[in-house]
Short mmCIF file of C-alpha atoms in Angstrom, two decimals:
data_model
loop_
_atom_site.label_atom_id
_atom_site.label_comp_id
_atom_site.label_asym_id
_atom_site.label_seq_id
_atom_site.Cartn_x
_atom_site.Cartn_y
_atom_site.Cartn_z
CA UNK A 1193 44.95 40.56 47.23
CA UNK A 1194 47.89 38.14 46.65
CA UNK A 1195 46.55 34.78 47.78
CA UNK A 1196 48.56 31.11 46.73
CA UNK A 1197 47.09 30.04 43.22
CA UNK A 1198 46.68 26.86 42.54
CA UNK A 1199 47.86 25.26 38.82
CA UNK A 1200 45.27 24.70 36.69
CA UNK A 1201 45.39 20.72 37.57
CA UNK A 1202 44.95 22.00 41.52
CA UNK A 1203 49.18 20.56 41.99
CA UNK A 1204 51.46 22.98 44.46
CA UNK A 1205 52.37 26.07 42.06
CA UNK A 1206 56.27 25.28 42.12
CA UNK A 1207 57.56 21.85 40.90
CA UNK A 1208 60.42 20.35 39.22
CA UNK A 1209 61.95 21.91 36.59
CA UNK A 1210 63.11 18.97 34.43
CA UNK A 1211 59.60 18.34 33.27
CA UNK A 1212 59.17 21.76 32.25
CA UNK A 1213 62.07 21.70 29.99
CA UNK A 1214 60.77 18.62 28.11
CA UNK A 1215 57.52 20.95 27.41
CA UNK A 1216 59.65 23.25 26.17
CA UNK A 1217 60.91 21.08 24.00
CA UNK A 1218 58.00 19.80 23.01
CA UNK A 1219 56.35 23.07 22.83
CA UNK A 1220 59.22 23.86 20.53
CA UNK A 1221 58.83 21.12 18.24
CA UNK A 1222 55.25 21.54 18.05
CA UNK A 1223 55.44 25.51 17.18
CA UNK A 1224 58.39 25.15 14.64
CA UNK A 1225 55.81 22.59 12.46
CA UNK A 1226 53.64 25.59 12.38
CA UNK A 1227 56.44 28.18 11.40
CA UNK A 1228 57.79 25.97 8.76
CA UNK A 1229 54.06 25.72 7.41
CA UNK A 1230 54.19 28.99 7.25
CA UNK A 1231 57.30 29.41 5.71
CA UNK A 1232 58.20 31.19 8.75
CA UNK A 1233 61.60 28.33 9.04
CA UNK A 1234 63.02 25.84 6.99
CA UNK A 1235 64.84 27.60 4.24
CA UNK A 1236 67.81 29.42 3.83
CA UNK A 1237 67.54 33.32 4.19
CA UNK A 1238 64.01 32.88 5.99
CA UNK A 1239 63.49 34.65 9.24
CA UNK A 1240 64.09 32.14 12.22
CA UNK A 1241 62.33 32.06 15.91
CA UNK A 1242 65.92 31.49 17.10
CA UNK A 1243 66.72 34.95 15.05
CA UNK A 1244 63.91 36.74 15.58
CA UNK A 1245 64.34 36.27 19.71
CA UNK A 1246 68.01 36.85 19.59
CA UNK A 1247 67.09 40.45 17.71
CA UNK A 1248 64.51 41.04 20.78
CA UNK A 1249 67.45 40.37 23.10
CA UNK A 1250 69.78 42.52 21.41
CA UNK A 1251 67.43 45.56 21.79
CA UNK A 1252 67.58 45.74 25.78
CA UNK A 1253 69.73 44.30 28.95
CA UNK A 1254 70.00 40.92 29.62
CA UNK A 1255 67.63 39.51 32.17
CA UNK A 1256 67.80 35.84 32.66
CA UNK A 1257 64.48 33.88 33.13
CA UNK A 1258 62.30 36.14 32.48
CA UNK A 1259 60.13 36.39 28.81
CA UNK A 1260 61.85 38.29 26.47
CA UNK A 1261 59.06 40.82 25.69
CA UNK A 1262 55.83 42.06 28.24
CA UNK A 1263 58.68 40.80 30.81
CA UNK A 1264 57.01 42.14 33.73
CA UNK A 1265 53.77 41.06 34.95
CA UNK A 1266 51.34 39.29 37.61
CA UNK A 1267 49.65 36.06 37.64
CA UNK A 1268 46.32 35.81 38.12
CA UNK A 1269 42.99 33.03 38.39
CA UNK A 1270 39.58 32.69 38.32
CA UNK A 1271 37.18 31.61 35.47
CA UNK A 1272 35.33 31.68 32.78
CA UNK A 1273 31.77 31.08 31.69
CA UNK A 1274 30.69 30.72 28.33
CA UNK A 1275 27.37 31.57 26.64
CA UNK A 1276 24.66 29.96 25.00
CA UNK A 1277 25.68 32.16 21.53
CA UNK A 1278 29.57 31.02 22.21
CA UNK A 1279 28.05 27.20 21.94
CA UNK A 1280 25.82 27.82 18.81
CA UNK A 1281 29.62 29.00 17.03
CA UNK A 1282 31.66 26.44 18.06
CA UNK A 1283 32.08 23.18 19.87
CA UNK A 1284 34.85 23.69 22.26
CA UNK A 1285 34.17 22.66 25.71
CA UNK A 1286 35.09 25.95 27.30
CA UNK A 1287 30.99 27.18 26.04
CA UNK A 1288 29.60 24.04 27.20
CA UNK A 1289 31.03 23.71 30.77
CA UNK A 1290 29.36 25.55 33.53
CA UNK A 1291 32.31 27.00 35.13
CA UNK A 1292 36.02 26.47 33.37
CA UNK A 1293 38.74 27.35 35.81
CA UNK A 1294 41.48 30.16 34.29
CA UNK A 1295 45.17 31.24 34.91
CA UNK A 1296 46.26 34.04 33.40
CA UNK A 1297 48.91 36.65 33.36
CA UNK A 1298 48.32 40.91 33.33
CA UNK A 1299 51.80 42.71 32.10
CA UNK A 1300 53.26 45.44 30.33
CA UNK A 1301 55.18 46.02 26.93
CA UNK A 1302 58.66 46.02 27.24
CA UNK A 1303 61.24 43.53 27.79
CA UNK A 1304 61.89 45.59 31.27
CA UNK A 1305 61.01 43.33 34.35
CA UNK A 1306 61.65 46.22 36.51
CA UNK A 1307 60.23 49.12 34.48
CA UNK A 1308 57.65 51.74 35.56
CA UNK A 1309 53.78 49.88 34.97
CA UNK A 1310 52.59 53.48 34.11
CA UNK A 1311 54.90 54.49 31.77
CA UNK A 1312 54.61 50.93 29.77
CA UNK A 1313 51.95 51.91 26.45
CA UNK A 1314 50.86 48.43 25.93
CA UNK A 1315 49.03 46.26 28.47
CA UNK A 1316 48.53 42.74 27.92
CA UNK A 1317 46.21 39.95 29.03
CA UNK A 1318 47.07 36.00 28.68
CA UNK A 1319 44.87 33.31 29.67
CA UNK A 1320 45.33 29.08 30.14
CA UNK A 1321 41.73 27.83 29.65
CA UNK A 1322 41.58 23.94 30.98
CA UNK A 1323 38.15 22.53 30.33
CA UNK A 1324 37.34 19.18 31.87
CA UNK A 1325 37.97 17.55 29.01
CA UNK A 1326 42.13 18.01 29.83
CA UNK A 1327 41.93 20.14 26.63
CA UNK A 1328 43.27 23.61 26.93
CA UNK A 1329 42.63 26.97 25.20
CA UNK A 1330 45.71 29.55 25.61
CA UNK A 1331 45.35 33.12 24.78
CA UNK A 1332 47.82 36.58 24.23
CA UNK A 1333 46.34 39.69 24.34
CA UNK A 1334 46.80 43.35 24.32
CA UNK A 1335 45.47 46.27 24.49
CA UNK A 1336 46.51 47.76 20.87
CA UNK A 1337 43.33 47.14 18.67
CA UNK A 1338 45.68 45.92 15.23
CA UNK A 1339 48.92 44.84 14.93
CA UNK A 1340 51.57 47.24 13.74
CA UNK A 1341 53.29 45.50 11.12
CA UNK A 1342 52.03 43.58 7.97
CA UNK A 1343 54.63 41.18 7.48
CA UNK A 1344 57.18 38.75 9.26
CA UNK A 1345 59.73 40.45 7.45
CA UNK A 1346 58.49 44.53 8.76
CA UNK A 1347 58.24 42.92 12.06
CA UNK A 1348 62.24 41.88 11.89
CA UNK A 1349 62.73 45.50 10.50
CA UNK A 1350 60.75 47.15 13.59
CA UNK A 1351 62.74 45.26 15.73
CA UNK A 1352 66.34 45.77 14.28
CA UNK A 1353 65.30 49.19 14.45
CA UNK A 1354 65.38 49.36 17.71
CA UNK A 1355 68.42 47.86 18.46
CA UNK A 1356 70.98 50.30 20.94
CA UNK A 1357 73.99 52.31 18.66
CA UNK A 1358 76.97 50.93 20.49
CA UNK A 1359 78.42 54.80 20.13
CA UNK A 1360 75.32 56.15 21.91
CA UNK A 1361 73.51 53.40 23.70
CA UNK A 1362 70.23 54.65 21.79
CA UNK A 1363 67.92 52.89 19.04
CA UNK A 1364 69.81 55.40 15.79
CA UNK A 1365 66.01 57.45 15.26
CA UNK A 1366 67.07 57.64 11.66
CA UNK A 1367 66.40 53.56 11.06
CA UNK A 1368 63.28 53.72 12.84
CA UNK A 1369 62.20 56.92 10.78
CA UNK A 1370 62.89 55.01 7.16
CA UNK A 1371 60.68 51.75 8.86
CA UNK A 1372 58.13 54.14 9.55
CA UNK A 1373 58.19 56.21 5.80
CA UNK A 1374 58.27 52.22 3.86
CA UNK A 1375 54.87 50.86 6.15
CA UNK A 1376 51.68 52.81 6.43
CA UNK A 1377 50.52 50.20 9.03
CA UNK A 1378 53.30 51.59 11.09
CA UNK A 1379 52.59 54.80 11.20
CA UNK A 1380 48.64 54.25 12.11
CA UNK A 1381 50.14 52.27 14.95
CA UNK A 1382 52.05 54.97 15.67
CA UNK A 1383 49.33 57.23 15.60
CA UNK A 1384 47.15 55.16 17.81
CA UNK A 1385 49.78 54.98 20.76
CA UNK A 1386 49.85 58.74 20.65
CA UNK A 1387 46.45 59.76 20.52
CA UNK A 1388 44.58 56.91 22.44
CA UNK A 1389 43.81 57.55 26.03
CA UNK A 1390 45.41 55.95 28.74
CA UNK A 1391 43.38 54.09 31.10
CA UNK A 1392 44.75 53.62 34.81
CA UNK A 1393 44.25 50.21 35.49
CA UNK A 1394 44.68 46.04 33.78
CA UNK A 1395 41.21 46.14 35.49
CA UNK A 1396 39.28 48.69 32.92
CA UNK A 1397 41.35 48.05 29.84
CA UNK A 1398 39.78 46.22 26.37
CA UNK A 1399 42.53 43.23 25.62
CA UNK A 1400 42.32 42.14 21.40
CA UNK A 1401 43.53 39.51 19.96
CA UNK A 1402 43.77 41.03 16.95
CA UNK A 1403 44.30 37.63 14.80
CA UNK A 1404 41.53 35.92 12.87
CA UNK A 1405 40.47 32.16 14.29
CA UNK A 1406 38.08 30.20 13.75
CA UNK A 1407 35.35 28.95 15.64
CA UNK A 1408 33.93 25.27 14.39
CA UNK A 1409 30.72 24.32 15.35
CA UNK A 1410 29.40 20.68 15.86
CA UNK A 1411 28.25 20.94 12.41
CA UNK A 1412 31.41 21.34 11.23
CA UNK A 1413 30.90 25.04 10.01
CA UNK A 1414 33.67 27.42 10.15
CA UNK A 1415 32.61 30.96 11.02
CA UNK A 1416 36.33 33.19 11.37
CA UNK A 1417 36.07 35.36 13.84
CA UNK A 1418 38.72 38.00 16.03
CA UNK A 1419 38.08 38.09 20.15
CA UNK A 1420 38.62 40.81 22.71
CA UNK A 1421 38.14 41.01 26.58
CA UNK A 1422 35.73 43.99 27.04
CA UNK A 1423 36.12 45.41 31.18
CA UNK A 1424 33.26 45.88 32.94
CA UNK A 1425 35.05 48.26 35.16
CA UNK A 1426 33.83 51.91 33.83
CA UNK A 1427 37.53 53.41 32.40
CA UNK A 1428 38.75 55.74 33.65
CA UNK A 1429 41.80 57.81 31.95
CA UNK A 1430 45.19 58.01 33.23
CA UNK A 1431 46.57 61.49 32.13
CA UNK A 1432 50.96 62.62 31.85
CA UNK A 1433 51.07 63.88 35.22
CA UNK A 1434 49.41 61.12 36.72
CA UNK A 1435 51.33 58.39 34.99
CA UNK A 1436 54.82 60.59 36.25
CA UNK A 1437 54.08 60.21 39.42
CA UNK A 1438 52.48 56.98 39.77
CA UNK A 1439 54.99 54.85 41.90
CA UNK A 1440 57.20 51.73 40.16
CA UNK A 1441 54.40 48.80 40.43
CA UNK A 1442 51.40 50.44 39.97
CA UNK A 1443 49.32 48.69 37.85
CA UNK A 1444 50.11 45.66 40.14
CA UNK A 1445 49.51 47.77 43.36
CA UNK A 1446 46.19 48.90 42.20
CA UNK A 1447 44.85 45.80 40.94
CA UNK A 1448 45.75 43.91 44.43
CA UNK A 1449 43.15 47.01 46.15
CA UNK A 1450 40.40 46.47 43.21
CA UNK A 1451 40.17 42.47 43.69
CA UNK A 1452 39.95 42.65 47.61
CA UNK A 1453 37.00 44.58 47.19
CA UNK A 1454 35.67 41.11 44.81
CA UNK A 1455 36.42 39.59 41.17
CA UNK A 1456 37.10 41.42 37.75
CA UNK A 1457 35.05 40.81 34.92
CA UNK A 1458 35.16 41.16 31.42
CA UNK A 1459 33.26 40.17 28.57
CA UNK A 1460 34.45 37.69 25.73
CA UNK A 1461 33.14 39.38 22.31
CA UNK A 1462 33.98 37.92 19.17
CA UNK A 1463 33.76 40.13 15.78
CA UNK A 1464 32.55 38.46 12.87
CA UNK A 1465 33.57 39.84 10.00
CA UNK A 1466 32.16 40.63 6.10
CA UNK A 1467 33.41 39.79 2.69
CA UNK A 1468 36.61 41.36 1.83
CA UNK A 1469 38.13 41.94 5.36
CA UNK A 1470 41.45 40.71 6.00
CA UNK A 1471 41.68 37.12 7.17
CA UNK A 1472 45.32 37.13 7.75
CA UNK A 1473 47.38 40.19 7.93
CA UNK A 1474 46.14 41.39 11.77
CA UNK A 1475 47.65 45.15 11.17
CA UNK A 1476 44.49 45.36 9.04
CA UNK A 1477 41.87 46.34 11.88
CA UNK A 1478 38.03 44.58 10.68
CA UNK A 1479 35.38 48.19 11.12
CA UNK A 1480 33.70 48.27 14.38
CA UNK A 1481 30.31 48.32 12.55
CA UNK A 1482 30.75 44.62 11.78
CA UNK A 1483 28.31 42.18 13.75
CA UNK A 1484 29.48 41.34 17.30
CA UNK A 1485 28.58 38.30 19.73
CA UNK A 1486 29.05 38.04 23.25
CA UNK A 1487 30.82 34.52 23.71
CA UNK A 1488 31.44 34.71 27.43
CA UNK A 1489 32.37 36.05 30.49
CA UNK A 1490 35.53 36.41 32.04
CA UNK A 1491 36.12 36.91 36.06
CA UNK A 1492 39.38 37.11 37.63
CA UNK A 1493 39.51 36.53 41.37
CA UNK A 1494 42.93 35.94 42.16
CA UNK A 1495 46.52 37.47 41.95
CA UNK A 1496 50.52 36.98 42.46
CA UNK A 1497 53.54 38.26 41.77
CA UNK A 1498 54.88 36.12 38.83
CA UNK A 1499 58.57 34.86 40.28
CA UNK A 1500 56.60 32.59 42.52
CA UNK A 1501 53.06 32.31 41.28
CA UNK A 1502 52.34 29.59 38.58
CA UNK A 1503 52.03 31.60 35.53
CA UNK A 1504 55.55 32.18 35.61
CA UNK A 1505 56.26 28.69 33.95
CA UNK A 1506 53.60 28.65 30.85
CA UNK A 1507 54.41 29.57 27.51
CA UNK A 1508 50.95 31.68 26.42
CA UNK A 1509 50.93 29.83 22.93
CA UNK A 1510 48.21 31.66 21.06
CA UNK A 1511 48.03 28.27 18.55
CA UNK A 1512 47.38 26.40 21.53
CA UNK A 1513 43.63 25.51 20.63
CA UNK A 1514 40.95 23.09 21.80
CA UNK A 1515 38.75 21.48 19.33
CA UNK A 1516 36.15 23.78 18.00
CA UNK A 1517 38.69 26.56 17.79
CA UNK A 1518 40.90 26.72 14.56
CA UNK A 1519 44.10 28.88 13.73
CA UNK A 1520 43.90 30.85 10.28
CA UNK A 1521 46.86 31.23 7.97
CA UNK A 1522 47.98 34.74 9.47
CA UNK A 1523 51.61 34.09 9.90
CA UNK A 1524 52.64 36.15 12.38
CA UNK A 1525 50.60 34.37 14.55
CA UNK A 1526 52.29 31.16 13.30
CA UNK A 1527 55.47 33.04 14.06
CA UNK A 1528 54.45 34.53 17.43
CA UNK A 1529 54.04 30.55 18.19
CA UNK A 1530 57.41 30.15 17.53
CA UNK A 1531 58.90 32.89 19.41
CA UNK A 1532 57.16 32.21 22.10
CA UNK A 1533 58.26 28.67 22.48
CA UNK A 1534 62.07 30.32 21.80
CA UNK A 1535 61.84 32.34 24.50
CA UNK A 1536 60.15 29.73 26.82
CA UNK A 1537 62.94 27.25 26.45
CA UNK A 1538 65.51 30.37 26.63
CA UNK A 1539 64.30 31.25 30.30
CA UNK A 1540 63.20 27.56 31.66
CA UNK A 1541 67.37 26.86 30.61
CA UNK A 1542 68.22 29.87 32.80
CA UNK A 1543 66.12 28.69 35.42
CA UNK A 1544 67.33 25.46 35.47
CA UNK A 1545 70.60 26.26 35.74
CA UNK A 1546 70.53 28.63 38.35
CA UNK A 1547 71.05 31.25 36.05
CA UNK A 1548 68.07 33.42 37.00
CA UNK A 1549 67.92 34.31 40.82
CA UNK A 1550 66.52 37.26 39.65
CA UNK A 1551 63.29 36.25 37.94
CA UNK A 1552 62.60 33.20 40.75
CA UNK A 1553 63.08 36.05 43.78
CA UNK A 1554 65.65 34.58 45.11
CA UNK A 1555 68.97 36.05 46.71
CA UNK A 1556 71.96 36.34 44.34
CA UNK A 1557 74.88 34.61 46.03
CA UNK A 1558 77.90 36.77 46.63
#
């Protein structure tokens, strides 16, 4: 079902873009104070945002105004309700409130905006939470349950890695076998995308966030925590042949016929975890026998293709928190705040100067 979404604040989806690129630059101002906490910027021979998304662009075509990684995707709306256990752990408005609208975005990994849905490994989830306070609560997702690098630094090298030989047009398999002999974490990433079954649909796939926050509740107590987006859709597996012959947009196809049947649900669970996990390197998974609570639910209602729907314009800033939510000192997330906001200001410039028919549907002039 593609039916018009409205913005969270109810305006027409499509508006000017001169106020978007003052949020980007605010955006960008805002995440680069978190980087250079981090040590993430600021110094001389430190990784950069602006480096880090010009060695995502170098590892795939060009496509103007469109994110430079999980490039294609689908907006999508509806809400979220939080529960009574959510409230005890922390005071953010989105527990409290009966009903808090949501836009999101479902998409695949890949910095392809045309590539096949059911060929794409990772699936991702982001969601804009707007309580009625005017505070929001932005989420990324995906479907990997740890991150696959432990550093900033192994990150860059994963990436460089796959940068195209000019002689061949191909990552060179040798750099990407040394990155995978110098990090464990790597490998049981590795591992995991091989041997983990596919589902066949955004609608029955478990989204992480793999990051430690922390929830604060009106007490002031910090509890950390990592969420996840459990589907209450049954899964299903997707197998080789299936995925082969699935057509182009299939992911998007088949979650248009699921939602005009009614909405999508999943479950908000956070993991709270025991003495000695890792607060702050996110390829370090927490064990599943820790304690879990069920914070919320999730339903989805609504969805869009992204060139004209409003999730096109948001930049999915995981350190985007209300009050009663708290970011920990993991910095790749600090860093993933930065690249995002890099990549946001990249593609709102392309849009804005008419740069990126492409990614707004529109008809390239001859």
């Amino acid at each position: 079902m593609t039916s018009q979404i409205p913005t969270p604040d109810g305006r027409p989806p499509r508006r000017s873009l001169l106020p978007l690129a003052a949020i980007g630059l605010i955006a960008l101002g805002g995440a680069a104070g978190f980087a250079w906490a981090a040590g993430w910027i600021g110094s001389s021979g430190r990784l950069t945002s602006q480096g880090f998304v010009d060695t995502i662009e170098a590892t795939g075509a060009d496509h103007p105004g469109f994110r430079r990684a999980h490039s294609k995707g689908v907006c999508v709306s509806g809400s979220f309700q939080g529960s009574a256990d959510g409230a005890a752990l922390s005071s953010a408005r989105a527990f409290a409130q009966p009903a808090v609208p949501v836009l999101g975005r479902m998409s695949i990994g890949g910095g392809d905006p045309h590539g096949a849905d059911a060929a794409a490994r990772v699936r991702s989830m982001a969601l804009l939470i707007r309580t009625d306070d005017g505070q929001q609560w932005r989420m990324a997702m995906n479907s990997f349950p740890f991150f696959g690098a432990p550093t900033l630094q192994a990150f860059m090298e994963q990436t460089r890695a796959g940068i195209p030989d000019p002689a061949t047009g191909k990552p060179d398999p040798a750099k990407m076998t040394a990155f995978l002999a110098k990090y464990p974490q790597a490998r049981r990433f590795q591992a995991w995308a091989k041997s983990a079954p596919w589902s066949d649909s955004w609608a029955n796939t478990a989204y992480n966030g793999v990051h430690t926050f922390y929830f604060v509740n009106a007490a002031g107590e910090r509890q950390p925590v990592r969420w996840s987006m459990r589907p209450r859709a049954p899964f299903v597996e997707m197998d080789k042949a299936q995925r082969e012959q699935a057509s182009a947009d299939y992911l998007a196809e088949e979650l248009d016929r699921r939602l005009a049947t009614g909405p999508l649900r999943w479950d908000m669970v956070v993991t709270l975890p025991d003495t000695g996990d890792a607060l702050d390197d996110p390829s370090q998974p927490w064990p599943e026998a820790r304690r879990q609570v069920t914070v919320g639910t999730l339903s989805l209602e609504q969805a869009q293709p992204q060139a004209t729907g409003p999730c096109r314009d948001v930049n999915f800033d995981p350190l985007i928190l209300p009050t009663g939510i708290a970011a920990s000192d993991d910095p790749i997330l600090a860093a993933r705040s930065g690249v995002y906001a890099q990549s946001f200001f990249r593609r709102e410039r392309e849009i804005a100067s008419g740069k990126a028919a492409d990614a707004m549907n529109q008809a390239v002039s001859p």
